[in-house]
Amino acid sequence: MYPGKYAQQHADRPAFIMATSGESMSYADLEARSNRLAHLLRAHGLQRLDHYAVFMENNRHFIECCVAGERTGLYYTCANAYLAAEELAYVIDNSESQVLITSREKLPVARQALERCPKVKLCLVAGGFDGTGDDRAGTARLLDFDTAVAGYPGTPVADEWLGTAMLYSSGTTGRPKGVLRPLPENPPSEPLALFNFLNKLWQCEEGMMYLSPAPLYHSAPLANVSLVIRNGGTAVIMEHFDPQHYLALLARHRITHTQLVPTMFSRMLKLPPEERARADTSSLKIAIHAAAPCPVQVKEEMIAWWGPIIHEYYGATEGLGFTACNTGEWLAHRGTVGRVLLGDIHIFDEQMQPVPKGESGEIWFRTASPFVYFNDPERTALTRSPDGTMSTVGDMGFLDEDGFLHLTDRSTFMIICGGVNIYPQECENLLITHPKVADAAVFGIPDADLGEEVKAVVQPLPGVEHTPALEAELIAFCREHLAHMKCPKSIDFTDQLPRLPTGKLYKRHLRDAYWKGHASRIV
């Protein structure tokens, strides 16, 4: 994120608008405010390649907190705004952050976390901190954000360098990991090569109007908003996703670009038909989706509604490889996440041997974008092939005859039932299309005879009762469309699955409850 020339050429143009509050910030203000924060960080000893952290909900301060790091050669870690204090403390401490920027809303959690973070010397509180009561947390001094930066100049620091985000994986397979990319000694006007690639792929253009419905701490929304600002556009940032509000914003701001996750598609498709018919999507030029495989039926319905503007990509925060497809390519290869555009892809079995096309295995790339897990050489090594030339994040999939990638699951969620490998993504994609289902998770639970059996946990739509009759209906629905071995033997119901606003499901937390008392996953 770098306002650059647009702070002079289009000083009064909004860099972003908060969707609910209506607060906005012009390019001139973003330039000045990010410079003041940059000076403050330098004054507190942060030099190129040092680290600080941001822990807050989507609000008007978020963007300037990132821009300041991007123009001072710093690594900034945007922490998941839903973390508990212990989880946040791990991210802050592991990232070696010297400063934490939080919000009044998140301050209670931040205070608890800072008690375990001896490296943090300053905590800035956006949205109001009057300094009364305890103005320290652990080793950190607490200051009101606006008051703290007010005395610094709105002009650039003398030693500007390109900085970047060091984000943490969501932790669906264990402790979150900080993804560190090497930083060249570039000025902030010259972004990393990966961003130049995304700029072209996502069809960014000067003056674009972008609607961001997801939390900014996640890599994809953060990257897209960064590109919007580097193109002199305006980002409309939703504080929280709501399907009706999202559709209203498309028309109100004449949105040209947006990025979503499949769960958002599903929620919009389940709106009353008359609401969908009233929605004005005519200004949209491109709608991108990622983060999780999209059920075929859901995507087909979205294409029928919005037209051939829906693009999909697959890529981990680690940046080790990248696939993408447009609407036409997807329709010719339904279910694909695209053809490889970055990295050299290989599908291997457990013995690191290639599998035939059409057969599922673990996805490996000859790494397109170098990375390490910060302060975690052991887990970095686990992602590498024996010869060190390839990397994986544990996803499973197959290549079709035309070289398009299809995901099947995370390797850690594969179910082995009677010696047969079952990939639960297929069943999840089917369940989510049932008219009574809002969300679904499928995984393996212990079975004394077969090792594992297929289990589903379903979140019904509001007003749908959690009954044995519904369980029987859903199992029968699955058996109509899938081989019986792939179908859940039983279904439990919940009011809310532990899915992040980014679309990623914390399936591990669901599954672990069923494995209590088992020392091994082998029954």
Tab-separated table of N, CA, C and O in Angstrom, residues 31-76:
chain	number	residue	atom	x	y	z
A	31	GLU	N	-1.674	9.876	2.871
A	31	GLU	CA	-0.241	10.168	2.753
A	31	GLU	C	0.282	10.800	4.039
A	31	GLU	O	1.281	10.356	4.611
A	32	ALA	N	-0.397	11.825	4.511
A	32	ALA	CA	0.078	12.543	5.698
A	32	ALA	C	0.012	11.666	6.945
A	32	ALA	O	0.964	11.626	7.742
A	33	ARG	N	-1.081	10.977	7.131
A	33	ARG	CA	-1.253	10.177	8.346
A	33	ARG	C	-0.284	8.997	8.383
A	33	ARG	O	0.274	8.678	9.439
A	34	SER	N	-0.082	8.347	7.247
A	34	SER	CA	0.866	7.229	7.241
A	34	SER	C	2.296	7.712	7.460
A	34	SER	O	3.105	7.020	8.079
A	35	ASN	N	2.600	8.921	6.973
A	35	ASN	CA	3.936	9.481	7.223
A	35	ASN	C	4.146	9.789	8.701
A	35	ASN	O	5.228	9.550	9.247
A	36	ARG	N	3.121	10.300	9.354
A	36	ARG	CA	3.259	10.590	10.794
A	36	ARG	C	3.523	9.304	11.574
A	36	ARG	O	4.370	9.271	12.473
A	37	LEU	N	2.802	8.247	11.241
A	37	LEU	CA	3.028	6.976	11.926
A	37	LEU	C	4.410	6.424	11.593
A	37	LEU	O	5.092	5.869	12.470
A	38	ALA	N	4.856	6.601	10.359
A	38	ALA	CA	6.201	6.153	9.977
A	38	ALA	C	7.258	6.853	10.821
A	38	ALA	O	8.218	6.217	11.295
A	39	HIS	N	7.113	8.161	11.003
A	39	HIS	CA	8.058	8.901	11.848
A	39	HIS	C	8.023	8.395	13.282
A	39	HIS	O	9.076	8.277	13.938
A	40	LEU	N	6.832	8.119	13.807
A	40	LEU	CA	6.732	7.598	15.173
A	40	LEU	C	7.467	6.265	15.307
A	40	LEU	O	8.193	6.048	16.286
A	41	LEU	N	7.290	5.382	14.337
A	41	LEU	CA	7.956	4.078	14.399
A	41	LEU	C	9.467	4.245	14.365
A	41	LEU	O	10.197	3.556	15.105
A	42	ARG	N	9.950	5.135	13.530
A	42	ARG	CA	11.395	5.403	13.501
A	42	ARG	C	11.855	5.980	14.850
A	42	ARG	O	12.909	5.597	15.378
A	43	ALA	N	11.067	6.879	15.409
A	43	ALA	CA	11.447	7.512	16.675
A	43	ALA	C	11.526	6.502	17.812
A	43	ALA	O	12.249	6.705	18.787
A	44	HIS	N	10.796	5.394	17.689
A	44	HIS	CA	10.834	4.353	18.718
A	44	HIS	C	11.797	3.222	18.352
A	44	HIS	O	11.709	2.118	18.897
A	45	GLY	N	12.683	3.515	17.406
A	45	GLY	CA	13.801	2.616	17.147
A	45	GLY	C	13.596	1.568	16.079
A	45	GLY	O	14.488	0.744	15.844
A	46	LEU	N	12.466	1.558	15.384
A	46	LEU	CA	12.226	0.531	14.370
A	46	LEU	C	12.931	0.911	13.070
A	46	LEU	O	12.651	1.964	12.487
A	47	GLN	N	13.852	0.059	12.649
A	47	GLN	CA	14.601	0.245	11.421
A	47	GLN	C	14.206	-0.812	10.405
A	47	GLN	O	13.477	-1.757	10.710
A	48	ARG	N	14.699	-0.656	9.185
A	48	ARG	CA	14.357	-1.576	8.094
A	48	ARG	C	14.491	-3.034	8.546
A	48	ARG	O	15.453	-3.400	9.192
A	49	LEU	N	13.494	-3.841	8.206
A	49	LEU	CA	13.384	-5.278	8.494
A	49	LEU	C	12.956	-5.591	9.928
A	49	LEU	O	12.859	-6.756	10.298
A	50	ASP	N	12.655	-4.547	10.727
A	50	ASP	CA	12.067	-4.788	12.043
A	50	ASP	C	10.572	-5.073	11.883
A	50	ASP	O	10.001	-4.953	10.794
A	51	HIS	N	9.930	-5.425	13.016
A	51	HIS	CA	8.547	-5.902	12.977
A	51	HIS	C	7.649	-5.122	13.941
A	51	HIS	O	8.086	-4.744	15.040
A	52	TYR	N	6.391	-4.935	13.516
A	52	TYR	CA	5.340	-4.467	14.425
A	52	TYR	C	4.059	-5.201	14.057
A	52	TYR	O	3.973	-5.874	13.023
A	53	ALA	N	3.054	-5.103	14.919
A	53	ALA	CA	1.817	-5.872	14.727
A	53	ALA	C	0.603	-4.958	14.782
A	53	ALA	O	0.608	-3.919	15.456
A	54	VAL	N	-0.445	-5.378	14.052
A	54	VAL	CA	-1.723	-4.671	14.025
A	54	VAL	C	-2.805	-5.662	14.430
A	54	VAL	O	-2.921	-6.739	13.836
A	55	PHE	N	-3.572	-5.313	15.447
A	55	PHE	CA	-4.638	-6.183	15.947
A	55	PHE	C	-5.895	-5.353	16.100
A	55	PHE	O	-6.082	-4.656	17.088
A	56	MET	N	-6.740	-5.384	15.082
A	56	MET	CA	-7.972	-4.607	15.140
A	56	MET	C	-8.964	-5.114	14.101
A	56	MET	O	-8.610	-5.825	13.161
A	57	GLU	N	-10.218	-4.743	14.313
A	57	GLU	CA	-11.271	-5.043	13.356
A	57	GLU	C	-11.121	-4.108	12.155
A	57	GLU	O	-10.320	-3.173	12.187
A	58	ASN	N	-11.876	-4.343	11.094
A	58	ASN	CA	-11.884	-3.411	9.969
A	58	ASN	C	-12.368	-2.048	10.462
A	58	ASN	O	-13.506	-1.906	10.918
A	59	ASN	N	-11.506	-1.059	10.363
A	59	ASN	CA	-11.881	0.295	10.767
A	59	ASN	C	-11.045	1.304	9.988
A	59	ASN	O	-10.196	0.934	9.179
A	60	ARG	N	-11.266	2.585	10.251
A	60	ARG	CA	-10.640	3.622	9.432
A	60	ARG	C	-9.148	3.770	9.664
A	60	ARG	O	-8.458	4.429	8.893
A	61	HIS	N	-8.616	3.171	10.736
A	61	HIS	CA	-7.183	3.274	11.007
A	61	HIS	C	-6.371	2.159	10.358
A	61	HIS	O	-5.150	2.255	10.264
A	62	PHE	N	-7.025	1.110	9.945
A	62	PHE	CA	-6.316	-0.102	9.530
A	62	PHE	C	-5.346	0.171	8.379
A	62	PHE	O	-4.181	-0.252	8.408
A	63	ILE	N	-5.823	0.869	7.355
A	63	ILE	CA	-5.030	1.058	6.142
A	63	ILE	C	-3.767	1.875	6.421
A	63	ILE	O	-2.664	1.507	5.992
A	64	GLU	N	-3.898	2.981	7.147
A	64	GLU	CA	-2.707	3.806	7.407
A	64	GLU	C	-1.675	3.052	8.233
A	64	GLU	O	-0.467	3.271	8.076
A	65	CYS	N	-2.148	2.134	9.088
A	65	CYS	CA	-1.205	1.338	9.887
A	65	CYS	C	-0.348	0.446	8.989
A	65	CYS	O	0.820	0.176	9.309
A	66	CYS	N	-0.909	-0.014	7.875
A	66	CYS	CA	-0.155	-0.849	6.934
A	66	CYS	C	0.723	-0.004	6.022
A	66	CYS	O	1.867	-0.367	5.736
A	67	VAL	N	0.187	1.129	5.552
A	67	VAL	CA	0.956	1.991	4.649
A	67	VAL	C	2.245	2.459	5.329
A	67	VAL	O	3.303	2.528	4.702
A	68	ALA	N	2.183	2.754	6.617
A	68	ALA	CA	3.372	3.220	7.332
A	68	ALA	C	4.492	2.188	7.270
A	68	ALA	O	5.675	2.538	7.107
A	69	GLY	N	4.148	0.910	7.399
A	69	GLY	CA	5.173	-0.124	7.315
A	69	GLY	C	5.685	-0.319	5.913
A	69	GLY	O	6.876	-0.593	5.691
A	70	GLU	N	4.785	-0.149	4.931
A	70	GLU	CA	5.161	-0.385	3.545
A	70	GLU	C	6.114	0.682	3.028
A	70	GLU	O	6.801	0.470	2.034
A	71	ARG	N	6.175	1.825	3.709
A	71	ARG	CA	7.058	2.886	3.240
A	71	ARG	C	8.291	3.055	4.145
A	71	ARG	O	9.051	4.002	3.977
A	72	THR	N	8.475	2.149	5.101
A	72	THR	CA	9.628	2.258	6.010
A	72	THR	C	10.463	0.984	6.054
A	72	THR	O	11.314	0.838	6.922
A	73	GLY	N	10.202	0.052	5.144
A	73	GLY	CA	10.996	-1.169	5.100
A	73	GLY	C	10.714	-2.124	6.234
A	73	GLY	O	11.546	-2.986	6.543
A	74	LEU	N	9.534	-2.007	6.842
A	74	LEU	CA	9.205	-2.839	7.998
A	74	LEU	C	8.319	-4.007	7.604
A	74	LEU	O	7.611	-3.971	6.595
A	75	TYR	N	8.346	-5.049	8.415
A	75	TYR	CA	7.379	-6.139	8.324
A	75	TYR	C	6.246	-5.835	9.301
A	75	TYR	O	6.481	-5.628	10.494
A	76	TYR	N	5.026	-5.788	8.800
A	76	TYR	CA	3.881	-5.568	9.669
A	76	TYR	C	3.014	-6.819	9.665
A	76	TYR	O	2.718	-7.386	8.620
